[in-house]
Amino acid sequence: MKQTNTLAPLITYEGIEGAGKSTQMFEVSKYFQQVCHRRVLITREPGGTPIAEKIRAILIHPEEENLDYKTEAYLMQAARVQHVQEVIIPGIKTHDLVLCDRFIDSSTAYQGVGRNLGVDWIEKLNAFSTQTLIPTLTFFIDIPVELSLERMQARKKGQRKNDRFESEQVDFYTAIRKAYIDIAQKNTSRIITLDGTLAKKDLIEQQITKIQEVLTA
Ligand code: TMP
């Protein structure tokens, strides 16, 4: 049972498109819910609340070609403000574990570096939107850009049309991946880089071990 006044760890997942974050996060949440009987909240950014999901729809819509990069950055932050207030902060107070698919590092990598808006500016916006809340732990699932492109291509052949971010060029994903590597190097106590080319089972095991360490610390 969760003790009063203890805040649950906030664990975030980061990586370029096709890294497998969402599937792994879901499997990890299932393990802690079903095997360990923990109260787990899973959520995502941009999104996670009705307002933030509406903002998400604008952000990822493939036909929103005129969306200015600064507008994109502010919309990401607007969605984050809602999400932190409505979901993350209440979530860490009422659950044992909060797992979030993308968070502040996505803005730093995608808008700060990928869109060239500047890391310092985005970090300030991140701090403002999150009330300086920093994840307890972040898994950066690292895959080569070629694999990311292959997986996006495969999705295209399936039912789903690529979204606005999935329609970018190789240079964009290369810059984002490099940005994540730099962010991870600057935040070694928080960010764990995992080799996303490993078998899903191994990746999930590594994540479970790390989260267990955090939960028992
Ligand atoms: P998803 O594909 O992981 O659901 O995320 C949608 C896209 O949003 C993804 O391409 C990354 C992008 N994104 C940003 O550019 N900045 C952000 O701050 C977040 C949270 C996501």
Tab-separated table of N, CA, C and O and ligand atoms in Angstrom, residues 17 21 44-46 56 60 72 76 80 101-103 106-107 110-111 163 165, ligand 1:
chain	number	residue	atom	x	y	z
A	17	GLU	N	11.538	7.985	-33.447
A	17	GLU	CA	10.366	7.213	-33.876
A	17	GLU	C	10.764	5.744	-34.106
A	17	GLU	O	11.840	5.455	-34.635
A	21	LYS	N	9.321	2.415	-27.662
A	21	LYS	CA	9.029	2.929	-26.314
A	21	LYS	C	7.658	2.502	-25.809
A	21	LYS	O	7.533	1.988	-24.710
A	44	ARG	N	1.123	9.769	-21.666
A	44	ARG	CA	2.028	10.113	-22.768
A	44	ARG	C	2.022	11.612	-23.040
A	44	ARG	O	1.100	12.330	-22.654
A	45	GLU	N	3.051	12.054	-23.735
A	45	GLU	CA	3.112	13.438	-24.212
A	45	GLU	C	3.457	13.456	-25.693
A	45	GLU	O	4.229	12.595	-26.127
A	46	PRO	N	3.014	14.406	-26.505
A	46	PRO	CA	1.978	15.337	-26.099
A	46	PRO	C	0.660	14.591	-25.944
A	46	PRO	O	0.358	13.696	-26.712
A	56	ARG	N	-2.401	17.725	-29.240
A	56	ARG	CA	-1.628	16.680	-29.938
A	56	ARG	C	-2.113	16.493	-31.386
A	56	ARG	O	-1.310	16.361	-32.306
A	60	ILE	N	0.459	16.695	-34.568
A	60	ILE	CA	0.927	15.568	-35.398
A	60	ILE	C	0.198	15.467	-36.741
A	60	ILE	O	0.560	14.631	-37.562
A	72	GLU	N	4.910	25.265	-32.691
A	72	GLU	CA	5.031	23.852	-32.313
A	72	GLU	C	5.616	23.730	-30.889
A	72	GLU	O	5.079	22.997	-30.046
A	76	MET	N	3.605	22.228	-27.647
A	76	MET	CA	4.131	21.103	-26.855
A	76	MET	C	4.110	21.474	-25.370
A	76	MET	O	3.729	20.682	-24.517
A	80	ARG	N	1.899	20.182	-22.188
A	80	ARG	CA	2.632	19.711	-20.988
A	80	ARG	C	2.086	20.354	-19.720
A	80	ARG	O	1.949	19.684	-18.689
A	101	ASP	N	5.297	8.203	-21.644
A	101	ASP	CA	5.893	8.077	-22.970
A	101	ASP	C	6.218	9.481	-23.480
A	101	ASP	O	5.306	10.213	-23.846
A	102	ARG	N	7.474	9.851	-23.434
A	102	ARG	CA	8.016	11.177	-23.785
A	102	ARG	C	7.713	12.223	-22.712
A	102	ARG	O	6.647	12.220	-22.109
A	103	PHE	N	8.694	13.135	-22.534
A	103	PHE	CA	8.512	14.237	-21.576
A	103	PHE	C	9.494	15.344	-21.980
A	103	PHE	O	9.700	15.548	-23.184
A	106	SER	N	12.097	15.224	-24.903
A	106	SER	CA	11.612	15.268	-26.287
A	106	SER	C	11.631	16.705	-26.793
A	106	SER	O	12.011	16.964	-27.933
A	107	SER	N	11.205	17.646	-25.947
A	107	SER	CA	11.220	19.054	-26.381
A	107	SER	C	12.648	19.530	-26.606
A	107	SER	O	12.936	20.233	-27.584
A	110	TYR	N	13.782	17.542	-29.914
A	110	TYR	CA	13.053	17.838	-31.165
A	110	TYR	C	12.983	19.341	-31.464
A	110	TYR	O	13.269	19.767	-32.575
A	111	GLN	N	12.557	20.138	-30.453
A	111	GLN	CA	12.406	21.570	-30.734
A	111	GLN	C	13.749	22.301	-30.543
A	111	GLN	O	14.119	23.126	-31.373
A	163	ASP	N	2.580	10.465	-39.410
A	163	ASP	CA	2.177	11.774	-38.892
A	163	ASP	C	3.199	12.842	-39.306
A	163	ASP	O	4.162	12.557	-40.017
A	165	PHE	N	5.566	14.403	-37.773
A	165	PHE	CA	6.956	14.170	-37.376
A	165	PHE	C	7.565	12.981	-38.120
A	165	PHE	O	8.757	12.948	-38.382
B	1	TMP	P1	4.920	9.903	-30.353
B	1	TMP	O1	5.090	9.498	-31.774
B	1	TMP	O2	6.006	9.404	-29.483
B	1	TMP	O3	3.580	9.632	-29.827
B	1	TMP	O4	5.088	11.511	-30.295
B	1	TMP	C1	4.582	12.344	-31.265
B	1	TMP	C2	5.669	13.238	-31.798
B	1	TMP	O5	5.820	14.387	-30.982
B	1	TMP	C3	7.048	12.609	-31.892
B	1	TMP	O6	7.486	12.674	-33.219
B	1	TMP	C4	7.934	13.484	-31.051
B	1	TMP	C5	7.174	14.766	-30.944
B	1	TMP	N1	7.427	15.528	-29.717
B	1	TMP	C6	8.155	16.722	-29.813
B	1	TMP	O7	8.582	17.101	-30.891
B	1	TMP	N2	8.345	17.436	-28.672
B	1	TMP	C7	7.850	17.072	-27.458
B	1	TMP	O8	8.057	17.763	-26.462
B	1	TMP	C8	7.102	15.833	-27.391
B	1	TMP	C9	6.549	15.397	-26.077
B	1	TMP	C10	6.917	15.103	-28.535
